[in-house]
């Protein structure tokens, strides 16, 4: 009942983090010039994120600076999202707000600090909240809106989008599994339809795997976009 309690979701997160760290350390320690299957899969995943998110959004030069954070974010979210597939865990590490909020706030700090380093405090605030080419009278309304968007909406939307998708998918699966169980034990005409409910639950389960990967991609590419907007001269 306190902010410092250690509960099941914390245990799930620690297990998933430990598992991915141990796995990547083993792969790195056994890395070869001609990669094997496992090393190839890991390298393909890292290369996919680097090419399609980091370089595509930030370019080669700036991408090298932020690639470690963005690739780590993608892998960590993907592993946390897929926690529901692990027997005994049966829960996504992102299904409670703490972890998505932590990643979103870390991204917020990174793009704000990067913007200030690139333009100074005044220059960053001007670029972020007062885009050029707008009539001066419009700034009266535009600047407060942009301040809210840059300093609140961005990290809040990252948090809510990731959390809602993982919780929503989990709830649908639980409802369909519960419905299947009810139909089977009811021993009525509903029992005939139980295979349909079971099939739907498996379909949703497969779709949730796709959503888990998609949300990792969306979170990472939005993080890259926010960083890019912070370090460029204007947007």
mmCIF file of C-alpha atoms in Angstrom:
data_model
loop_
_atom_site.group_PDB
_atom_site.id
_atom_site.type_symbol
_atom_site.label_atom_id
_atom_site.label_comp_id
_atom_site.label_asym_id
_atom_site.label_seq_id
_atom_site.Cartn_x
_atom_site.Cartn_y
_atom_site.Cartn_z
ATOM 1 C CA UNK A 1 0.000 0.000 0.000
ATOM 2 C CA UNK A 2 3.014 2.334 -0.229
ATOM 3 C CA UNK A 3 4.946 3.679 -3.248
ATOM 4 C CA UNK A 4 7.854 1.416 -2.232
ATOM 5 C CA UNK A 5 5.998 -1.893 -1.979
ATOM 6 C CA UNK A 6 7.415 -4.929 -3.764
ATOM 7 C CA UNK A 7 4.583 -6.718 -5.554
ATOM 8 C CA UNK A 8 4.104 -9.253 -8.326
ATOM 9 C CA UNK A 9 4.481 -6.786 -11.190
ATOM 10 C CA UNK A 10 7.829 -5.652 -9.739
ATOM 11 C CA UNK A 11 8.978 -9.268 -9.607
ATOM 12 C CA UNK A 12 7.863 -9.807 -13.212
ATOM 13 C CA UNK A 13 9.834 -6.752 -14.332
ATOM 14 C CA UNK A 14 12.986 -7.814 -12.479
ATOM 15 C CA UNK A 15 12.808 -11.316 -13.926
ATOM 16 C CA UNK A 16 12.346 -9.990 -17.476
ATOM 17 C CA UNK A 17 15.153 -7.447 -17.135
ATOM 18 C CA UNK A 18 17.500 -10.061 -15.672
ATOM 19 C CA UNK A 19 16.604 -12.518 -18.431
ATOM 20 C CA UNK A 20 17.248 -10.074 -21.278
ATOM 21 C CA UNK A 21 20.518 -8.839 -19.714
ATOM 22 C CA UNK A 22 21.820 -12.373 -19.205
ATOM 23 C CA UNK A 23 20.763 -13.381 -22.725
ATOM 24 C CA UNK A 24 22.428 -10.372 -24.377
ATOM 25 C CA UNK A 25 25.595 -10.782 -22.309
ATOM 26 C CA UNK A 26 25.858 -14.422 -23.389
ATOM 27 C CA UNK A 27 25.283 -13.480 -27.037
ATOM 28 C CA UNK A 28 27.883 -10.698 -26.821
ATOM 29 C CA UNK A 29 30.453 -12.941 -25.134
ATOM 30 C CA UNK A 30 30.056 -15.536 -27.896
ATOM 31 C CA UNK A 31 29.913 -13.071 -30.792
ATOM 32 C CA UNK A 32 31.770 -14.144 -33.923
ATOM 33 C CA UNK A 33 32.712 -12.473 -37.185
ATOM 34 C CA UNK A 34 30.457 -14.947 -38.973
ATOM 35 C CA UNK A 35 27.364 -14.860 -36.723
ATOM 36 C CA UNK A 36 25.346 -17.901 -35.780
ATOM 37 C CA UNK A 37 21.564 -18.016 -35.724
ATOM 38 C CA UNK A 38 21.055 -16.391 -32.340
ATOM 39 C CA UNK A 39 23.604 -13.659 -32.974
ATOM 40 C CA UNK A 40 22.067 -13.028 -36.403
ATOM 41 C CA UNK A 41 18.594 -12.582 -34.925
ATOM 42 C CA UNK A 42 19.880 -10.120 -32.306
ATOM 43 C CA UNK A 43 21.884 -8.180 -34.892
ATOM 44 C CA UNK A 44 18.902 -8.071 -37.262
ATOM 45 C CA UNK A 45 16.719 -6.667 -34.490
ATOM 46 C CA UNK A 46 19.268 -4.000 -33.560
ATOM 47 C CA UNK A 47 19.869 -3.149 -37.218
ATOM 48 C CA UNK A 48 16.114 -2.872 -37.851
ATOM 49 C CA UNK A 49 15.717 -0.321 -35.054
ATOM 50 C CA UNK A 50 18.854 1.553 -36.065
ATOM 51 C CA UNK A 51 17.930 1.832 -39.748
ATOM 52 C CA UNK A 52 14.165 2.286 -39.564
ATOM 53 C CA UNK A 53 13.965 4.500 -36.496
ATOM 54 C CA UNK A 54 17.286 6.030 -35.446
ATOM 55 C CA UNK A 55 18.856 6.827 -38.819
ATOM 56 C CA UNK A 56 15.529 7.395 -40.585
ATOM 57 C CA UNK A 57 14.495 10.083 -38.080
ATOM 58 C CA UNK A 58 17.763 11.546 -36.768
ATOM 59 C CA UNK A 59 20.209 10.834 -39.576
ATOM 60 C CA UNK A 60 23.603 9.180 -39.359
ATOM 61 C CA UNK A 61 25.403 11.872 -37.335
ATOM 62 C CA UNK A 62 22.819 12.576 -34.649
ATOM 63 C CA UNK A 63 21.647 8.983 -34.728
ATOM 64 C CA UNK A 64 24.959 7.734 -33.344
ATOM 65 C CA UNK A 65 24.451 9.866 -30.226
ATOM 66 C CA UNK A 66 20.991 8.573 -29.404
ATOM 67 C CA UNK A 67 21.103 5.046 -30.841
ATOM 68 C CA UNK A 68 22.060 3.355 -27.522
ATOM 69 C CA UNK A 69 19.070 4.855 -25.721
ATOM 70 C CA UNK A 70 16.552 4.282 -28.515
ATOM 71 C CA UNK A 71 17.634 0.697 -29.243
ATOM 72 C CA UNK A 72 17.637 -0.109 -25.519
ATOM 73 C CA UNK A 73 14.174 1.420 -25.176
ATOM 74 C CA UNK A 74 12.793 -0.648 -28.038
ATOM 75 C CA UNK A 75 14.232 -3.928 -26.748
ATOM 76 C CA UNK A 76 13.176 -3.250 -23.159
ATOM 77 C CA UNK A 77 9.586 -2.348 -24.094
ATOM 78 C CA UNK A 78 9.325 -5.328 -26.436
ATOM 79 C CA UNK A 79 10.512 -7.748 -23.745
ATOM 80 C CA UNK A 80 8.244 -6.186 -21.110
ATOM 81 C CA UNK A 81 5.255 -6.278 -23.454
ATOM 82 C CA UNK A 82 5.798 -9.970 -24.224
ATOM 83 C CA UNK A 83 5.935 -10.926 -20.548
ATOM 84 C CA UNK A 84 2.355 -12.204 -20.783
ATOM 85 C CA UNK A 85 3.635 -15.094 -22.926
ATOM 86 C CA UNK A 86 6.027 -16.427 -20.279
ATOM 87 C CA UNK A 87 4.512 -19.319 -18.278
ATOM 88 C CA UNK A 88 4.341 -18.434 -14.605
ATOM 89 C CA UNK A 89 4.578 -14.700 -15.265
ATOM 90 C CA UNK A 90 1.503 -14.233 -17.475
ATOM 91 C CA UNK A 91 1.759 -10.474 -17.235
ATOM 92 C CA UNK A 92 3.264 -7.654 -19.264
ATOM 93 C CA UNK A 93 5.754 -5.504 -17.390
ATOM 94 C CA UNK A 94 4.125 -2.454 -18.981
ATOM 95 C CA UNK A 95 0.608 -3.346 -17.762
ATOM 96 C CA UNK A 96 0.958 -1.059 -14.715
ATOM 97 C CA UNK A 97 1.621 2.645 -15.174
ATOM 98 C CA UNK A 98 4.937 2.894 -13.309
ATOM 99 C CA UNK A 99 7.212 1.469 -15.983
ATOM 100 C CA UNK A 100 5.660 3.266 -19.008
ATOM 101 C CA UNK A 101 5.696 6.506 -17.007
ATOM 102 C CA UNK A 102 9.369 6.052 -16.104
ATOM 103 C CA UNK A 103 10.367 5.519 -19.753
ATOM 104 C CA UNK A 104 8.235 8.443 -20.915
ATOM 105 C CA UNK A 105 9.739 10.804 -18.321
ATOM 106 C CA UNK A 106 13.257 9.622 -19.204
ATOM 107 C CA UNK A 107 12.531 10.406 -22.862
ATOM 108 C CA UNK A 108 11.159 13.800 -21.810
ATOM 109 C CA UNK A 109 14.353 14.622 -19.905
ATOM 110 C CA UNK A 110 16.525 13.494 -22.826
ATOM 111 C CA UNK A 111 14.813 15.611 -25.478
ATOM 112 C CA UNK A 112 14.590 18.694 -23.240
ATOM 113 C CA UNK A 113 18.260 18.462 -22.192
ATOM 114 C CA UNK A 114 19.296 17.795 -25.807
ATOM 115 C CA UNK A 115 17.327 20.830 -26.989
ATOM 116 C CA UNK A 116 18.864 23.064 -24.335
ATOM 117 C CA UNK A 117 22.374 21.847 -25.205
ATOM 118 C CA UNK A 118 21.752 22.537 -28.891
ATOM 119 C CA UNK A 119 20.125 25.977 -28.577
ATOM 120 C CA UNK A 120 20.421 27.167 -25.000
ATOM 121 C CA UNK A 121 17.464 27.579 -22.668
ATOM 122 C CA UNK A 122 15.995 30.601 -24.463
ATOM 123 C CA UNK A 123 16.599 29.193 -27.933
ATOM 124 C CA UNK A 124 15.031 25.846 -27.075
ATOM 125 C CA UNK A 125 11.946 27.422 -25.517
ATOM 126 C CA UNK A 126 11.558 29.706 -28.523
ATOM 127 C CA UNK A 127 11.889 26.860 -31.045
ATOM 128 C CA UNK A 128 9.618 24.555 -29.052
ATOM 129 C CA UNK A 129 6.816 26.968 -28.222
ATOM 130 C CA UNK A 130 6.932 29.740 -30.835
ATOM 131 C CA UNK A 131 7.267 28.295 -34.364
ATOM 132 C CA UNK A 132 8.245 30.889 -36.980
ATOM 133 C CA UNK A 133 5.985 32.187 -39.730
ATOM 134 C CA UNK A 134 2.960 32.700 -37.501
ATOM 135 C CA UNK A 135 1.232 36.106 -37.054
ATOM 136 C CA UNK A 136 2.293 37.636 -33.736
ATOM 137 C CA UNK A 137 -1.238 37.876 -32.402
ATOM 138 C CA UNK A 138 -1.620 34.100 -32.768
ATOM 139 C CA UNK A 139 1.254 33.542 -30.328
ATOM 140 C CA UNK A 140 -1.054 34.622 -27.496
ATOM 141 C CA UNK A 141 -2.951 31.353 -27.934
ATOM 142 C CA UNK A 142 -0.238 29.258 -29.567
ATOM 143 C CA UNK A 143 2.500 29.562 -26.940
ATOM 144 C CA UNK A 144 0.416 28.240 -23.986
ATOM 145 C CA UNK A 145 -0.828 25.375 -26.158
ATOM 146 C CA UNK A 146 2.700 24.489 -27.265
ATOM 147 C CA UNK A 147 4.005 24.664 -23.675
ATOM 148 C CA UNK A 148 1.341 22.186 -22.564
ATOM 149 C CA UNK A 149 2.043 19.959 -25.551
ATOM 150 C CA UNK A 150 5.836 19.930 -25.158
ATOM 151 C CA UNK A 151 6.053 19.654 -21.369
ATOM 152 C CA UNK A 152 2.949 17.582 -20.521
ATOM 153 C CA UNK A 153 1.121 16.040 -23.474
ATOM 154 C CA UNK A 154 4.108 14.309 -25.080
ATOM 155 C CA UNK A 155 5.253 12.225 -22.119
ATOM 156 C CA UNK A 156 1.668 11.684 -20.952
ATOM 157 C CA UNK A 157 0.617 10.386 -24.378
ATOM 158 C CA UNK A 158 3.617 8.051 -24.517
ATOM 159 C CA UNK A 159 2.650 6.648 -21.129
ATOM 160 C CA UNK A 160 -1.069 6.260 -21.761
ATOM 161 C CA UNK A 161 -0.698 4.812 -25.266
ATOM 162 C CA UNK A 162 1.637 2.045 -24.123
ATOM 163 C CA UNK A 163 -0.255 1.299 -20.908
ATOM 164 C CA UNK A 164 -3.734 1.289 -22.446
ATOM 165 C CA UNK A 165 -2.852 -1.037 -25.300
ATOM 166 C CA UNK A 166 -1.257 -3.645 -23.064
ATOM 167 C CA UNK A 167 -3.952 -3.508 -20.373
ATOM 168 C CA UNK A 168 -6.732 -3.532 -22.967
ATOM 169 C CA UNK A 169 -5.376 -6.598 -24.737
ATOM 170 C CA UNK A 170 -4.909 -8.455 -21.465
ATOM 171 C CA UNK A 171 -8.474 -7.680 -20.362
ATOM 172 C CA UNK A 172 -9.945 -8.917 -23.646
ATOM 173 C CA UNK A 173 -8.042 -12.205 -23.383
ATOM 174 C CA UNK A 174 -9.183 -12.697 -19.771
ATOM 175 C CA UNK A 175 -12.812 -12.011 -20.717
ATOM 176 C CA UNK A 176 -12.742 -14.460 -23.628
ATOM 177 C CA UNK A 177 -11.062 -17.194 -21.565
ATOM 178 C CA UNK A 178 -13.622 -16.658 -18.812
ATOM 179 C CA UNK A 179 -16.416 -16.800 -21.373
ATOM 180 C CA UNK A 180 -15.041 -20.076 -22.756
ATOM 181 C CA UNK A 181 -14.910 -21.588 -19.277
ATOM 182 C CA UNK A 182 -18.485 -20.483 -18.544
ATOM 183 C CA UNK A 183 -19.759 -21.975 -21.786
ATOM 184 C CA UNK A 184 -18.040 -25.306 -21.166
ATOM 185 C CA UNK A 185 -19.234 -25.763 -17.568
ATOM 186 C CA UNK A 186 -22.750 -24.492 -18.254
ATOM 187 C CA UNK A 187 -23.610 -27.757 -20.085
ATOM 188 C CA UNK A 188 -26.288 -25.984 -22.106
ATOM 189 C CA UNK A 189 -26.638 -25.013 -25.740
ATOM 190 C CA UNK A 190 -23.882 -22.438 -25.028
ATOM 191 C CA UNK A 191 -21.374 -25.267 -24.693
ATOM 192 C CA UNK A 192 -21.631 -25.806 -28.438
ATOM 193 C CA UNK A 193 -20.298 -22.278 -29.008
ATOM 194 C CA UNK A 194 -17.373 -22.659 -26.569
ATOM 195 C CA UNK A 195 -14.854 -23.596 -29.319
ATOM 196 C CA UNK A 196 -15.687 -20.301 -31.031
ATOM 197 C CA UNK A 197 -14.891 -18.321 -27.875
ATOM 198 C CA UNK A 198 -11.700 -20.333 -27.396
ATOM 199 C CA UNK A 199 -10.691 -19.621 -30.984
ATOM 200 C CA UNK A 200 -11.328 -15.907 -30.499
ATOM 201 C CA UNK A 201 -9.160 -15.871 -27.377
ATOM 202 C CA UNK A 202 -6.297 -17.486 -29.309
ATOM 203 C CA UNK A 203 -6.754 -14.977 -32.130
ATOM 204 C CA UNK A 204 -6.634 -12.076 -29.680
ATOM 205 C CA UNK A 205 -3.563 -13.647 -28.037
ATOM 206 C CA UNK A 206 -1.784 -13.714 -31.411
ATOM 207 C CA UNK A 207 -2.905 -10.160 -32.164
ATOM 208 C CA UNK A 208 -1.564 -9.000 -28.800
ATOM 209 C CA UNK A 209 1.889 -10.264 -29.793
ATOM 210 C CA UNK A 210 1.688 -8.036 -32.866
ATOM 211 C CA UNK A 211 0.495 -5.103 -30.720
ATOM 212 C CA UNK A 212 3.373 -5.679 -28.280
ATOM 213 C CA UNK A 213 5.917 -5.255 -31.084
ATOM 214 C CA UNK A 214 3.975 -2.367 -32.650
ATOM 215 C CA UNK A 215 3.815 -0.412 -29.396
ATOM 216 C CA UNK A 216 7.561 -0.825 -28.871
ATOM 217 C CA UNK A 217 8.090 0.551 -32.387
ATOM 218 C CA UNK A 218 5.668 3.467 -31.906
ATOM 219 C CA UNK A 219 7.102 4.469 -28.515
ATOM 220 C CA UNK A 220 10.655 4.409 -29.878
ATOM 221 C CA UNK A 221 9.943 6.272 -33.106
ATOM 222 C CA UNK A 222 7.977 8.976 -31.256
ATOM 223 C CA UNK A 223 10.892 9.339 -28.840
ATOM 224 C CA UNK A 224 13.218 9.794 -31.824
ATOM 225 C CA UNK A 225 10.857 12.351 -33.375
ATOM 226 C CA UNK A 226 10.678 14.368 -30.147
ATOM 227 C CA UNK A 227 14.481 14.377 -29.891
ATOM 228 C CA UNK A 228 14.761 15.438 -33.532
ATOM 229 C CA UNK A 229 12.288 18.281 -32.985
ATOM 230 C CA UNK A 230 14.268 19.445 -29.957
ATOM 231 C CA UNK A 231 17.684 19.589 -31.607
ATOM 232 C CA UNK A 232 16.718 21.051 -34.990
ATOM 233 C CA UNK A 233 16.517 24.796 -35.504
ATOM 234 C CA UNK A 234 12.778 24.883 -36.209
ATOM 235 C CA UNK A 235 9.814 22.568 -36.720
#
